[in-house]
Amino acid sequence: MKTQAKASAPAKVILLGEHFVVHGAPAIVLAIDKRATAQAQLRRDKQIFISSKAISSSGYFSNGKFHVQEGGKQAKTKLEPIYKLARNLLNLSKKDVGINLKIDSSIPVAAGLGSSAAVAVASAASLNHLLDAGLTKDDIFTMAFEAEKIIHGNPSGVDPAISTYGGVILYRRGEKIRKLDVAVDLPLVIGDTKIERSTGKMIAHVGDLVNRYPVVSDKIIQVGEAVVNRSIQALEHSDLETLGEMMNLNHALLCAIGVSNEHLDRLVYAARKAGALGAKLTGAGGGGCMVALAYPENLDAVAEAINQSGGEAFITEKTVEGVRVES
Ligand code: PMV
């Protein structure tokens, strides 16, 4: 039996379709080159020790009881989804052992880049490797999705899906994931407002709106779906200009359902003014990140404009690789 194993999984950017994807519409999402890493190690006792530098939390679970080491009262809430995932994997593998799980991540937390899903996917993969549990990628996705439900309430599953499979995917709840073949580079600038927000609360806000005004919101969701469908065509034809316009349209729809704010809008408008082909918030909104698409020669100017407007910008590209075991 192995004594340790390591795995990593990528962050993501939702290019189009966030929130509407919770309500049955499709979304286009891509993996980016920032990763979360999980290192799993066997322990001599039966305890499960989890530590994460990114969220400054650590502690161990012993017979279901939590003992905090770092992070105070919130540490249990933050670490419990990963504990449940680990417990589940131990039960599946029928191995009566303890583990240390060390999580490391360069993905901004609570910023709309799928950090929690990447952590869950990397954790499942490292434990799967350590315990020889025989999970497939589909199983890893399912396990990470369960952890995401504990954290976010009613997520669509798009985050654990892209973190598991990588590349560019078309995701619709309950349907088979479709990989999109995108030949063209997608030069992107991400702008972080540095305002943390809760994905679960943003999902609940939109859910409430949908319940109160079903006729109106159904129409908006339908337009969201049309925007995604037109964007698939644009991606297939390497037509970045249309894709940019679709991103702008998508941002307007997200404003309509109340998930943008003045911080995100400021960065979005600054990016467009600096030559972006399109710009929109990405993820749950209310803070977190926006994304701009630009020709390579304009990337620096767009990033600079975002920085000048109070955001923190970085340039990124799509990455093919999803979850992977590290040597
Ligand atoms: O985790 P975030 O902040 O990137 O948001 C996920 C995207 C939502 O559509 C808002 C929620 C979901 O589960 O699809």
Short mmCIF file of N, CA and C in Angstrom, two decimals, residues 121-226:
data_model
loop_
_atom_site.label_atom_id
_atom_site.label_comp_id
_atom_site.label_asym_id
_atom_site.label_seq_id
_atom_site.Cartn_x
_atom_site.Cartn_y
_atom_site.Cartn_z
N VAL A 121 -11.95 18.20 -5.83
CA VAL A 121 -11.55 17.26 -6.88
C VAL A 121 -10.13 16.74 -6.61
N ALA A 122 -9.21 17.65 -6.28
CA ALA A 122 -7.82 17.23 -6.01
C ALA A 122 -7.77 16.32 -4.78
N SER A 123 -8.59 16.62 -3.77
CA SER A 123 -8.61 15.78 -2.56
C SER A 123 -9.10 14.38 -2.89
N ALA A 124 -10.20 14.30 -3.65
CA ALA A 124 -10.75 12.98 -4.01
C ALA A 124 -9.73 12.18 -4.81
N ALA A 125 -9.04 12.85 -5.73
CA ALA A 125 -8.07 12.13 -6.59
C ALA A 125 -6.86 11.66 -5.80
N SER A 126 -6.38 12.49 -4.86
CA SER A 126 -5.19 12.08 -4.10
C SER A 126 -5.56 10.91 -3.17
N LEU A 127 -6.73 10.98 -2.54
CA LEU A 127 -7.15 9.89 -1.65
C LEU A 127 -7.43 8.61 -2.45
N ASN A 128 -8.02 8.78 -3.61
CA ASN A 128 -8.29 7.62 -4.48
C ASN A 128 -6.99 6.90 -4.82
N HIS A 129 -5.96 7.69 -5.11
CA HIS A 129 -4.67 7.11 -5.47
C HIS A 129 -4.01 6.45 -4.25
N LEU A 130 -4.07 7.17 -3.12
CA LEU A 130 -3.45 6.64 -1.90
C LEU A 130 -4.09 5.31 -1.47
N LEU A 131 -5.43 5.27 -1.54
CA LEU A 131 -6.16 4.12 -0.99
C LEU A 131 -6.48 3.06 -2.04
N ASP A 132 -6.02 3.27 -3.27
CA ASP A 132 -6.35 2.35 -4.37
C ASP A 132 -7.85 2.08 -4.43
N ALA A 133 -8.64 3.14 -4.36
CA ALA A 133 -10.09 2.97 -4.28
C ALA A 133 -10.73 2.67 -5.63
N GLY A 134 -9.98 2.85 -6.71
CA GLY A 134 -10.48 2.48 -8.04
C GLY A 134 -11.55 3.40 -8.61
N LEU A 135 -11.56 4.66 -8.17
CA LEU A 135 -12.56 5.59 -8.70
C LEU A 135 -12.22 6.02 -10.13
N THR A 136 -13.27 6.19 -10.95
CA THR A 136 -13.09 6.77 -12.29
C THR A 136 -13.19 8.29 -12.16
N LYS A 137 -12.90 8.98 -13.26
CA LYS A 137 -13.06 10.44 -13.26
C LYS A 137 -14.51 10.82 -12.94
N ASP A 138 -15.46 10.03 -13.49
CA ASP A 138 -16.87 10.32 -13.23
C ASP A 138 -17.18 10.21 -11.72
N ASP A 139 -16.57 9.20 -11.07
CA ASP A 139 -16.79 9.04 -9.62
C ASP A 139 -16.19 10.23 -8.86
N ILE A 140 -15.01 10.66 -9.30
CA ILE A 140 -14.36 11.80 -8.63
C ILE A 140 -15.24 13.04 -8.76
N PHE A 141 -15.80 13.24 -9.95
CA PHE A 141 -16.73 14.36 -10.16
C PHE A 141 -17.90 14.26 -9.19
N THR A 142 -18.50 13.07 -9.11
CA THR A 142 -19.69 12.89 -8.26
C THR A 142 -19.36 13.19 -6.79
N MET A 143 -18.21 12.71 -6.34
CA MET A 143 -17.82 12.94 -4.94
C MET A 143 -17.58 14.41 -4.65
N ALA A 144 -16.90 15.08 -5.58
CA ALA A 144 -16.63 16.50 -5.40
C ALA A 144 -17.94 17.29 -5.44
N PHE A 145 -18.86 16.86 -6.28
CA PHE A 145 -20.17 17.53 -6.39
C PHE A 145 -20.91 17.43 -5.04
N GLU A 146 -20.83 16.27 -4.39
CA GLU A 146 -21.46 16.12 -3.07
C GLU A 146 -20.86 17.12 -2.08
N ALA A 147 -19.52 17.27 -2.11
CA ALA A 147 -18.87 18.23 -1.20
C ALA A 147 -19.33 19.64 -1.52
N GLU A 148 -19.49 19.95 -2.80
CA GLU A 148 -19.93 21.29 -3.22
C GLU A 148 -21.35 21.58 -2.75
N LYS A 149 -22.19 20.54 -2.69
CA LYS A 149 -23.58 20.74 -2.24
C LYS A 149 -23.60 21.15 -0.76
N ILE A 150 -22.66 20.59 0.02
CA ILE A 150 -22.59 20.97 1.45
C ILE A 150 -22.18 22.44 1.55
N ILE A 151 -21.27 22.87 0.68
CA ILE A 151 -20.76 24.25 0.78
C ILE A 151 -21.76 25.27 0.21
N HIS A 152 -22.33 24.98 -0.96
CA HIS A 152 -23.07 26.02 -1.69
C HIS A 152 -24.59 25.84 -1.72
N GLY A 153 -25.12 24.79 -1.14
CA GLY A 153 -26.58 24.61 -1.11
C GLY A 153 -27.12 23.94 -2.36
N ASN A 154 -27.27 24.74 -3.44
CA ASN A 154 -27.88 24.18 -4.65
C ASN A 154 -27.02 24.49 -5.88
N PRO A 155 -25.78 24.00 -5.91
CA PRO A 155 -24.93 24.31 -7.07
C PRO A 155 -25.33 23.46 -8.28
N SER A 156 -24.91 23.89 -9.46
CA SER A 156 -25.27 23.15 -10.68
C SER A 156 -24.35 21.96 -10.92
N GLY A 157 -23.14 22.01 -10.37
CA GLY A 157 -22.16 20.95 -10.64
C GLY A 157 -21.15 21.35 -11.69
N VAL A 158 -21.29 22.56 -12.24
CA VAL A 158 -20.39 22.99 -13.31
C VAL A 158 -18.94 23.10 -12.82
N ASP A 159 -18.75 23.54 -11.58
CA ASP A 159 -17.37 23.72 -11.06
C ASP A 159 -16.62 22.39 -10.91
N PRO A 160 -17.19 21.40 -10.20
CA PRO A 160 -16.46 20.13 -10.11
C PRO A 160 -16.30 19.46 -11.47
N ALA A 161 -17.24 19.70 -12.39
CA ALA A 161 -17.13 19.08 -13.73
C ALA A 161 -15.90 19.59 -14.46
N ILE A 162 -15.73 20.90 -14.53
CA ILE A 162 -14.59 21.43 -15.30
C ILE A 162 -13.27 21.12 -14.59
N SER A 163 -13.29 21.13 -13.27
CA SER A 163 -12.07 20.84 -12.52
C SER A 163 -11.65 19.38 -12.74
N THR A 164 -12.61 18.51 -12.95
CA THR A 164 -12.30 17.10 -13.19
C THR A 164 -11.84 16.87 -14.63
N TYR A 165 -12.59 17.39 -15.58
CA TYR A 165 -12.35 17.01 -16.98
C TYR A 165 -11.43 17.99 -17.74
N GLY A 166 -11.33 19.24 -17.29
CA GLY A 166 -10.47 20.22 -17.95
C GLY A 166 -11.01 20.65 -19.30
N GLY A 167 -10.20 21.39 -20.07
CA GLY A 167 -10.58 21.83 -21.41
C GLY A 167 -11.70 22.86 -21.41
N VAL A 168 -12.54 22.79 -22.44
CA VAL A 168 -13.70 23.68 -22.53
C VAL A 168 -14.92 22.77 -22.59
N ILE A 169 -15.88 22.98 -21.73
CA ILE A 169 -17.05 22.10 -21.76
C ILE A 169 -18.36 22.87 -21.82
N LEU A 170 -19.33 22.18 -22.39
CA LEU A 170 -20.71 22.67 -22.35
C LEU A 170 -21.38 21.85 -21.26
N TYR A 171 -21.89 22.54 -20.27
CA TYR A 171 -22.46 21.84 -19.12
C TYR A 171 -23.94 22.17 -18.98
N ARG A 172 -24.74 21.12 -18.89
CA ARG A 172 -26.14 21.33 -18.56
C ARG A 172 -26.51 20.31 -17.48
N ARG A 173 -27.10 20.81 -16.44
CA ARG A 173 -27.46 19.97 -15.30
C ARG A 173 -28.17 18.70 -15.74
N GLY A 174 -27.69 17.56 -15.25
CA GLY A 174 -28.37 16.29 -15.53
C GLY A 174 -28.07 15.70 -16.89
N GLU A 175 -27.33 16.42 -17.74
CA GLU A 175 -27.01 15.88 -19.07
C GLU A 175 -25.55 15.50 -19.13
N LYS A 176 -25.24 14.67 -20.12
CA LYS A 176 -23.85 14.26 -20.30
C LYS A 176 -23.01 15.49 -20.65
N ILE A 177 -21.83 15.57 -20.05
CA ILE A 177 -20.95 16.72 -20.30
C ILE A 177 -20.41 16.66 -21.72
N ARG A 178 -20.51 17.78 -22.44
CA ARG A 178 -20.00 17.79 -23.82
C ARG A 178 -18.72 18.59 -23.88
N LYS A 179 -17.64 17.94 -24.32
CA LYS A 179 -16.37 18.66 -24.51
C LYS A 179 -16.47 19.46 -25.80
N LEU A 180 -16.09 20.72 -25.76
CA LEU A 180 -16.10 21.52 -26.98
C LEU A 180 -14.69 21.56 -27.54
N ASP A 181 -14.61 21.34 -28.86
CA ASP A 181 -13.31 21.39 -29.52
C ASP A 181 -13.05 22.82 -29.92
N VAL A 182 -12.19 23.50 -29.20
CA VAL A 182 -11.94 24.91 -29.52
C VAL A 182 -10.52 25.04 -30.04
N ALA A 183 -10.41 25.31 -31.35
CA ALA A 183 -9.08 25.35 -31.98
C ALA A 183 -8.35 26.66 -31.65
N VAL A 184 -9.14 27.73 -31.52
CA VAL A 184 -8.54 29.06 -31.35
C VAL A 184 -8.08 29.26 -29.89
N ASP A 185 -7.00 30.06 -29.72
CA ASP A 185 -6.61 30.45 -28.36
C ASP A 185 -7.69 31.38 -27.80
N LEU A 186 -7.85 31.34 -26.48
CA LEU A 186 -8.81 32.26 -25.86
C LEU A 186 -8.04 33.14 -24.86
N PRO A 187 -7.44 34.22 -25.35
CA PRO A 187 -6.65 35.07 -24.44
C PRO A 187 -7.58 35.85 -23.51
N LEU A 188 -7.38 35.63 -22.23
CA LEU A 188 -8.31 36.20 -21.25
C LEU A 188 -7.57 37.02 -20.20
N VAL A 189 -8.26 38.03 -19.71
CA VAL A 189 -7.77 38.73 -18.52
C VAL A 189 -8.83 38.55 -17.44
N ILE A 190 -8.38 38.09 -16.28
CA ILE A 190 -9.29 37.97 -15.14
C ILE A 190 -9.05 39.18 -14.25
N GLY A 191 -10.11 39.81 -13.80
CA GLY A 191 -9.99 40.94 -12.87
C GLY A 191 -10.69 40.59 -11.57
N ASP A 192 -9.93 40.62 -10.49
CA ASP A 192 -10.49 40.26 -9.18
C ASP A 192 -10.85 41.54 -8.43
N THR A 193 -12.11 41.65 -8.01
CA THR A 193 -12.52 42.84 -7.22
C THR A 193 -11.96 42.76 -5.80
N LYS A 194 -11.48 41.57 -5.42
CA LYS A 194 -10.99 41.29 -4.06
C LYS A 194 -12.11 41.36 -3.02
N ILE A 195 -13.34 41.33 -3.50
CA ILE A 195 -14.47 41.32 -2.56
C ILE A 195 -14.95 39.87 -2.47
N GLU A 196 -14.84 39.30 -1.27
CA GLU A 196 -15.29 37.92 -1.10
C GLU A 196 -16.80 37.90 -1.00
N ARG A 197 -17.39 36.86 -1.53
CA ARG A 197 -18.84 36.70 -1.38
C ARG A 197 -19.17 35.23 -1.31
N SER A 198 -20.41 34.93 -0.92
CA SER A 198 -20.80 33.53 -0.80
C SER A 198 -21.58 33.11 -2.04
N THR A 199 -21.06 32.09 -2.73
CA THR A 199 -21.76 31.57 -3.91
C THR A 199 -23.16 31.11 -3.51
N GLY A 200 -23.26 30.43 -2.36
CA GLY A 200 -24.55 29.91 -1.90
C GLY A 200 -25.58 31.03 -1.75
N LYS A 201 -25.15 32.17 -1.20
CA LYS A 201 -26.08 33.29 -1.00
C LYS A 201 -26.52 33.88 -2.34
N MET A 202 -25.57 33.97 -3.30
CA MET A 202 -25.91 34.52 -4.62
C MET A 202 -26.89 33.58 -5.34
N ILE A 203 -26.66 32.27 -5.22
CA ILE A 203 -27.57 31.30 -5.84
C ILE A 203 -28.97 31.45 -5.22
N ALA A 204 -28.99 31.61 -3.88
CA ALA A 204 -30.28 31.73 -3.18
C ALA A 204 -31.00 33.02 -3.59
N HIS A 205 -30.23 34.10 -3.80
CA HIS A 205 -30.83 35.37 -4.22
C HIS A 205 -31.53 35.20 -5.58
N VAL A 206 -30.85 34.54 -6.51
CA VAL A 206 -31.44 34.35 -7.85
C VAL A 206 -32.63 33.39 -7.76
N GLY A 207 -32.48 32.36 -6.92
CA GLY A 207 -33.58 31.39 -6.75
C GLY A 207 -34.84 32.09 -6.26
N ASP A 208 -34.66 33.03 -5.35
CA ASP A 208 -35.79 33.77 -4.79
C ASP A 208 -36.47 34.62 -5.89
N LEU A 209 -35.63 35.26 -6.72
CA LEU A 209 -36.16 36.08 -7.81
C LEU A 209 -36.96 35.22 -8.80
N VAL A 210 -36.41 34.05 -9.11
CA VAL A 210 -37.07 33.13 -10.04
C VAL A 210 -38.42 32.68 -9.47
N ASN A 211 -38.47 32.45 -8.16
CA ASN A 211 -39.73 32.03 -7.53
C ASN A 211 -40.76 33.15 -7.53
N ARG A 212 -40.28 34.39 -7.32
CA ARG A 212 -41.24 35.50 -7.21
C ARG A 212 -41.75 35.96 -8.56
N TYR A 213 -40.87 35.91 -9.57
CA TYR A 213 -41.27 36.39 -10.91
C TYR A 213 -40.97 35.33 -11.97
N PRO A 214 -41.63 34.20 -11.90
CA PRO A 214 -41.27 33.10 -12.81
C PRO A 214 -41.42 33.45 -14.28
N VAL A 215 -42.45 34.19 -14.64
CA VAL A 215 -42.68 34.48 -16.07
C VAL A 215 -41.56 35.36 -16.61
N VAL A 216 -41.18 36.38 -15.84
CA VAL A 216 -40.12 37.29 -16.27
C VAL A 216 -38.77 36.56 -16.29
N SER A 217 -38.47 35.85 -15.21
CA SER A 217 -37.14 35.24 -15.14
C SER A 217 -36.99 34.10 -16.15
N ASP A 218 -38.07 33.39 -16.44
CA ASP A 218 -37.98 32.34 -17.47
C ASP A 218 -37.49 32.90 -18.80
N LYS A 219 -38.00 34.11 -19.12
CA LYS A 219 -37.60 34.76 -20.39
C LYS A 219 -36.10 35.07 -20.37
N ILE A 220 -35.63 35.60 -19.24
CA ILE A 220 -34.20 35.95 -19.13
C ILE A 220 -33.35 34.69 -19.27
N ILE A 221 -33.80 33.62 -18.63
CA ILE A 221 -33.03 32.36 -18.70
C ILE A 221 -33.00 31.84 -20.15
N GLN A 222 -34.14 31.99 -20.83
CA GLN A 222 -34.18 31.56 -22.25
C GLN A 222 -33.19 32.35 -23.10
N VAL A 223 -33.10 33.66 -22.85
CA VAL A 223 -32.14 34.49 -23.60
C VAL A 223 -30.72 34.03 -23.26
N GLY A 224 -30.50 33.73 -21.99
CA GLY A 224 -29.19 33.21 -21.56
C GLY A 224 -28.82 31.97 -22.36
N GLU A 225 -29.79 31.11 -22.58
CA GLU A 225 -29.55 29.88 -23.35
C GLU A 225 -29.23 30.22 -24.81
N ALA A 226 -29.95 31.19 -25.36
CA ALA A 226 -29.69 31.58 -26.76
C ALA A 226 -28.28 32.15 -26.91
#
